[in-house]
Short mmCIF file of C-alpha atoms in Angstrom, two decimals:
data_model
loop_
_atom_site.label_atom_id
_atom_site.label_comp_id
_atom_site.label_asym_id
_atom_site.label_seq_id
_atom_site.Cartn_x
_atom_site.Cartn_y
_atom_site.Cartn_z
CA MET A 1 -36.10 28.41 -57.58
CA LEU A 2 -37.89 25.95 -59.83
CA ARG A 3 -35.41 23.56 -61.41
CA THR A 4 -37.46 21.85 -64.12
CA PHE A 5 -37.85 25.06 -66.13
CA HIS A 6 -34.06 25.05 -66.57
CA HIS A 7 -33.82 21.36 -67.43
CA PRO A 8 -32.23 20.59 -70.85
CA CYS A 9 -35.41 18.81 -72.01
CA ALA A 10 -37.92 21.29 -70.62
CA THR A 11 -40.38 22.06 -73.40
CA THR A 12 -39.56 25.04 -75.61
CA THR A 13 -42.52 24.64 -77.97
CA THR A 14 -45.25 25.78 -75.56
CA ASP A 15 -45.63 27.62 -72.27
CA ILE A 16 -48.83 25.82 -71.32
CA SER A 17 -47.47 24.43 -68.04
CA ARG A 18 -46.42 27.89 -66.90
CA LYS A 19 -49.86 29.25 -67.82
CA ARG A 20 -51.61 26.50 -65.85
CA ASN A 21 -49.43 27.13 -62.80
CA ASP A 22 -49.94 30.90 -63.06
CA ALA A 23 -53.70 30.39 -63.30
CA LEU A 24 -53.72 28.30 -60.13
CA VAL A 25 -51.72 30.91 -58.23
CA PHE A 26 -54.01 33.68 -59.52
CA ALA A 27 -57.10 31.70 -58.52
CA ARG A 28 -55.78 31.02 -55.03
CA ARG A 29 -54.79 34.65 -54.43
CA ASN A 30 -58.28 35.72 -55.45
CA GLY A 31 -60.02 33.24 -53.20
CA TRP A 32 -61.38 31.00 -55.93
CA ARG A 33 -62.18 27.47 -54.84
CA THR A 34 -61.86 25.85 -58.25
CA VAL A 35 -60.62 26.61 -61.75
CA LEU A 36 -61.66 25.09 -65.08
CA PHE A 37 -59.13 24.56 -67.88
CA VAL A 38 -60.53 24.10 -71.40
CA ASP A 39 -58.51 23.90 -74.63
CA ASP A 40 -59.65 26.02 -77.54
CA ASP A 41 -60.32 22.97 -79.74
CA VAL A 42 -62.76 21.39 -77.26
CA GLN A 43 -66.39 21.38 -78.30
CA THR A 44 -69.20 22.69 -76.10
CA ILE A 45 -69.48 21.64 -72.45
CA GLY A 46 -73.10 21.72 -71.32
CA GLN A 47 -74.29 23.28 -68.07
CA GLN A 48 -75.43 19.91 -66.79
CA ASP A 49 -71.94 18.50 -67.41
CA LEU A 50 -70.39 21.41 -65.52
CA ARG A 51 -72.74 20.97 -62.57
CA TYR A 52 -71.98 17.26 -62.45
CA ALA A 53 -68.23 17.93 -62.53
CA SER A 54 -68.64 20.50 -59.74
CA ASP A 55 -70.51 17.96 -57.62
CA LEU A 56 -67.78 15.36 -58.19
CA LEU A 57 -65.07 17.86 -57.31
CA ALA A 58 -66.90 18.64 -54.06
CA GLY A 59 -67.07 14.91 -53.30
CA ALA A 60 -70.86 14.72 -53.42
CA ASP A 61 -70.63 11.03 -54.32
CA ARG A 62 -68.15 10.13 -51.58
CA GLY A 63 -69.48 11.70 -48.42
CA GLY A 64 -68.29 15.23 -49.09
CA ILE A 65 -64.59 14.34 -49.32
CA PRO A 66 -63.30 16.73 -52.02
CA ARG A 67 -61.41 15.61 -55.07
CA ARG A 68 -58.35 17.32 -56.50
CA MET A 69 -59.16 17.00 -60.21
CA VAL A 70 -62.20 16.12 -62.30
CA GLY A 71 -62.28 16.15 -66.06
CA TRP A 72 -63.43 14.65 -69.31
CA ALA A 73 -62.11 12.04 -71.69
CA PHE A 74 -62.46 12.44 -75.44
CA ASP A 75 -64.27 9.79 -77.39
CA GLU A 76 -64.81 10.52 -81.10
CA PHE A 77 -61.37 12.01 -81.79
CA GLY A 78 -59.05 10.95 -79.01
CA ASP A 79 -56.88 13.46 -77.15
CA PHE A 80 -53.80 11.40 -77.94
CA SER A 81 -50.18 12.12 -78.66
CA VAL A 82 -48.90 11.38 -82.17
CA VAL A 83 -47.76 7.94 -81.02
CA GLY A 84 -51.11 7.49 -79.31
CA HIS A 85 -52.89 8.10 -82.61
CA ALA A 86 -50.55 5.62 -84.27
CA ARG A 87 -51.69 3.01 -81.76
CA ARG A 88 -55.35 4.02 -81.94
CA ARG A 89 -56.45 0.66 -83.37
CA GLU A 90 -55.18 -0.98 -80.16
CA THR A 91 -57.02 1.49 -77.91
CA ARG A 92 -60.01 1.74 -80.29
CA GLY A 93 -60.00 5.46 -79.64
CA LYS A 94 -61.12 5.04 -76.02
CA VAL A 95 -59.44 6.83 -73.13
CA SER A 96 -60.28 6.75 -69.43
CA TYR A 97 -57.83 9.30 -68.05
CA VAL A 98 -58.36 12.96 -67.31
CA GLY A 99 -56.27 15.15 -69.58
CA GLY A 100 -55.66 18.85 -69.83
CA GLY A 101 -58.17 19.37 -72.64
CA ALA A 102 -60.98 19.91 -70.14
CA MET A 103 -60.46 19.60 -66.40
CA ALA A 104 -61.49 21.29 -63.16
CA ILE A 105 -59.06 21.57 -60.25
CA THR A 106 -59.43 22.45 -56.58
CA CYS A 107 -57.42 25.61 -55.81
CA ASP A 108 -56.14 24.89 -52.33
CA SER A 109 -52.62 24.49 -50.97
CA GLN A 110 -52.49 20.99 -52.49
CA ALA A 111 -53.17 22.12 -56.06
CA PRO A 112 -50.94 20.26 -58.54
CA PHE A 113 -47.74 21.54 -60.09
CA PHE A 114 -47.57 21.25 -63.89
CA PRO A 115 -44.00 20.47 -65.00
CA PRO A 116 -42.66 22.11 -68.20
CA VAL A 117 -42.82 19.08 -70.43
CA TYR A 118 -45.28 17.42 -72.80
CA ASN A 119 -47.98 15.50 -70.87
CA GLU A 120 -47.78 18.00 -68.01
CA ASP A 121 -51.48 17.33 -67.35
CA LEU A 122 -51.12 13.56 -67.08
CA LEU A 123 -48.02 13.88 -64.92
CA ALA A 124 -49.82 16.23 -62.54
CA GLY A 125 -52.71 13.76 -62.39
CA LEU A 126 -50.37 10.85 -61.66
CA THR A 127 -48.88 12.66 -58.66
CA MET A 128 -52.37 13.25 -57.27
CA LEU A 129 -53.35 9.63 -57.82
CA ALA A 130 -50.21 8.51 -55.99
CA ASP A 131 -51.28 10.59 -52.97
CA ASP A 132 -54.94 9.56 -53.13
CA PRO A 133 -56.21 7.06 -55.75
CA THR A 134 -59.73 8.54 -55.53
CA SER A 135 -58.68 12.18 -55.87
CA VAL A 136 -59.03 12.18 -59.68
CA CYS A 137 -62.04 11.03 -61.67
CA VAL A 138 -63.64 11.28 -65.10
CA ALA A 139 -66.90 13.23 -65.35
CA GLY A 140 -67.78 11.96 -68.81
CA THR A 141 -66.75 12.38 -72.43
CA LEU A 142 -66.46 15.34 -74.78
CA GLY A 143 -65.57 15.97 -78.39
CA GLN A 144 -62.68 17.94 -79.79
CA ASP A 145 -61.87 19.22 -83.27
CA ALA A 146 -60.14 16.65 -85.45
CA TYR A 147 -56.74 17.33 -86.97
CA ALA A 148 -54.13 15.45 -89.03
CA PRO A 149 -51.98 13.84 -86.31
CA PHE A 150 -49.13 12.82 -88.62
CA ALA A 151 -48.81 16.03 -90.63
CA ASP A 152 -45.83 17.36 -88.68
CA PRO A 153 -43.11 14.85 -87.67
CA ALA A 154 -41.48 17.57 -85.55
CA ARG A 155 -44.58 17.52 -83.34
CA ALA A 156 -44.07 13.82 -82.69
CA SER A 157 -40.39 14.17 -81.82
CA ALA A 158 -41.09 17.17 -79.52
CA GLN A 159 -43.60 15.09 -77.55
CA GLU A 160 -41.35 12.10 -77.05
CA PHE A 161 -39.38 13.03 -73.92
CA GLY A 162 -42.62 13.77 -72.06
CA GLU A 163 -44.18 10.61 -73.43
CA VAL A 164 -41.34 8.45 -72.11
CA LEU A 165 -41.37 10.31 -68.78
CA THR A 166 -45.11 9.67 -68.38
CA GLU A 167 -44.82 6.04 -69.37
CA GLY A 168 -42.03 5.37 -66.88
CA TYR A 169 -43.52 7.42 -64.07
CA GLY A 170 -46.89 5.74 -64.56
CA ARG A 171 -45.42 2.38 -63.64
CA ARG A 172 -45.28 3.72 -60.05
CA HIS A 173 -41.86 2.51 -59.05
CA ASP A 174 -40.36 3.88 -55.87
CA PRO A 175 -38.67 7.32 -55.96
CA ALA A 176 -35.17 5.88 -55.72
CA GLU A 177 -35.77 3.76 -58.81
CA LEU A 178 -37.20 6.70 -60.75
CA ARG A 179 -33.96 8.58 -60.06
CA ASN A 180 -31.87 5.70 -61.41
CA PRO A 181 -30.78 6.06 -65.08
CA ARG A 182 -30.70 2.27 -65.43
CA TYR A 183 -34.45 2.14 -64.82
CA TRP A 184 -35.00 4.59 -67.66
CA GLU A 185 -32.81 2.50 -69.96
CA SER A 186 -35.35 -0.32 -69.64
CA VAL A 187 -38.26 2.08 -70.16
CA LEU A 188 -36.64 3.42 -73.32
CA GLN A 189 -36.03 -0.09 -74.64
CA ASP A 190 -39.72 -0.90 -74.23
CA ARG A 191 -40.71 2.43 -75.78
CA ARG A 192 -38.55 1.91 -78.86
CA ARG A 193 -40.03 -1.53 -79.37
CA LEU A 194 -43.55 -0.09 -79.12
CA VAL A 195 -42.81 2.70 -81.62
CA GLN A 196 -41.12 0.30 -84.03
CA GLU A 197 -44.21 -1.93 -83.96
CA ALA A 198 -46.41 1.10 -84.63
CA GLU A 199 -44.18 2.13 -87.53
CA ALA A 200 -44.37 -1.34 -89.09
CA ASP A 201 -48.16 -1.42 -88.68
CA LEU A 202 -48.60 2.00 -90.29
CA GLU A 203 -46.25 1.09 -93.14
CA GLN A 204 -48.20 -2.11 -93.77
CA ARG A 205 -51.47 -0.18 -93.88
CA GLY A 206 -50.02 2.39 -96.27
CA VAL A 207 -50.12 5.26 -93.78
CA THR A 208 -46.79 6.62 -94.96
CA ASP A 209 -46.96 9.93 -93.08
CA GLY A 210 -47.65 8.02 -89.88
CA ALA A 211 -44.68 5.74 -90.46
CA SER A 212 -42.50 8.80 -91.09
CA ALA A 213 -43.71 10.33 -87.82
CA MET A 214 -42.71 7.16 -85.95
CA ARG A 215 -39.24 7.33 -87.47
CA ALA A 216 -38.99 10.94 -86.27
CA VAL A 217 -39.92 9.75 -82.78
CA LEU A 218 -37.17 7.13 -82.81
CA ALA A 219 -34.66 9.67 -84.11
CA ALA A 220 -35.45 11.95 -81.15
CA HIS A 221 -34.04 9.43 -78.66
CA ARG A 222 -30.59 10.38 -77.40
CA PRO A 223 -27.94 8.37 -75.52
CA ASP A 224 -28.11 10.78 -72.57
CA TRP A 225 -31.88 10.43 -72.07
CA PRO A 226 -31.61 7.93 -69.17
CA GLU A 227 -29.61 10.48 -67.17
CA LEU A 228 -31.84 13.36 -68.27
CA LEU A 229 -35.02 11.50 -67.35
CA ALA A 230 -33.68 10.57 -63.91
CA GLY A 231 -32.55 14.16 -63.43
CA PHE A 232 -35.93 15.53 -64.45
CA VAL A 233 -37.67 13.34 -61.86
CA ASP A 234 -35.32 14.69 -59.17
CA ASP A 235 -35.87 18.31 -60.26
CA TRP A 236 -39.61 17.74 -60.46
CA ALA A 237 -39.75 16.42 -56.88
CA HIS A 238 -37.85 19.50 -55.72
CA ASP A 239 -40.24 21.78 -57.61
CA ARG A 240 -43.33 20.15 -56.12
CA SER A 241 -41.95 20.85 -52.66
CA VAL A 242 -41.24 24.50 -53.56
CA TRP A 243 -44.69 24.74 -55.13
CA ARG A 244 -46.47 23.47 -52.01
CA GLU A 245 -44.58 25.94 -49.84
CA HIS A 246 -45.50 28.77 -52.22
CA LEU A 247 -49.19 27.88 -52.24
CA SER A 248 -49.27 27.44 -48.46
CA SER A 249 -47.87 30.95 -48.02
CA SER A 250 -50.36 32.45 -50.49
CA PRO A 251 -53.74 33.69 -49.23
CA GLY A 252 -56.56 31.37 -50.10
#
């Protein structure tokens, strides 16, 4: 049984991770070699872009060694979290990672597991990069529809557990450390400092809705998060093992 879907901080606002996992299982059972995920707010992907991504996925540029994931970054309106948009002046709107907005994945027994939490796409990508640093690459950039990132403070607070999880996991500490609540205490301290700086910057610039969103993010933090984050990492590792066994036993 998958544990993360029963975790206290598993997302309840969207079932996108379940849909991604179901799509990968469906694709494998039907003998598909790859699957393309595209969000409904992503603007047109040209045929040339798709062919290039397919070539990259097949490893055409690295001697035919296949990749696990190939996707696009978003340039004009970044595919950021609410906090990411608050810090956009620091990033200048540029991203170099592959997110779930538009990505192609190889549907073999090593296909990624998407955990039920915000940033499920980045977390899946990080696990693949840990196994093979060249297994994920960016095919180019795309555009997506703009929206008001600070309009709903609840959106910001709902993203925060997954944001902290991604930030801490991305530091690539050893598994034992990731299962240690004390490690997550330090990650949360750094995160609060970052969000407080973003709040002060937005307040100074007169972006009052943005500052309010940052306060909602800080209010979402709970004293039990270090234990919950460590527990999620443990459950997630268990689920990846169950997932690999399931895919290996499925026809493909």
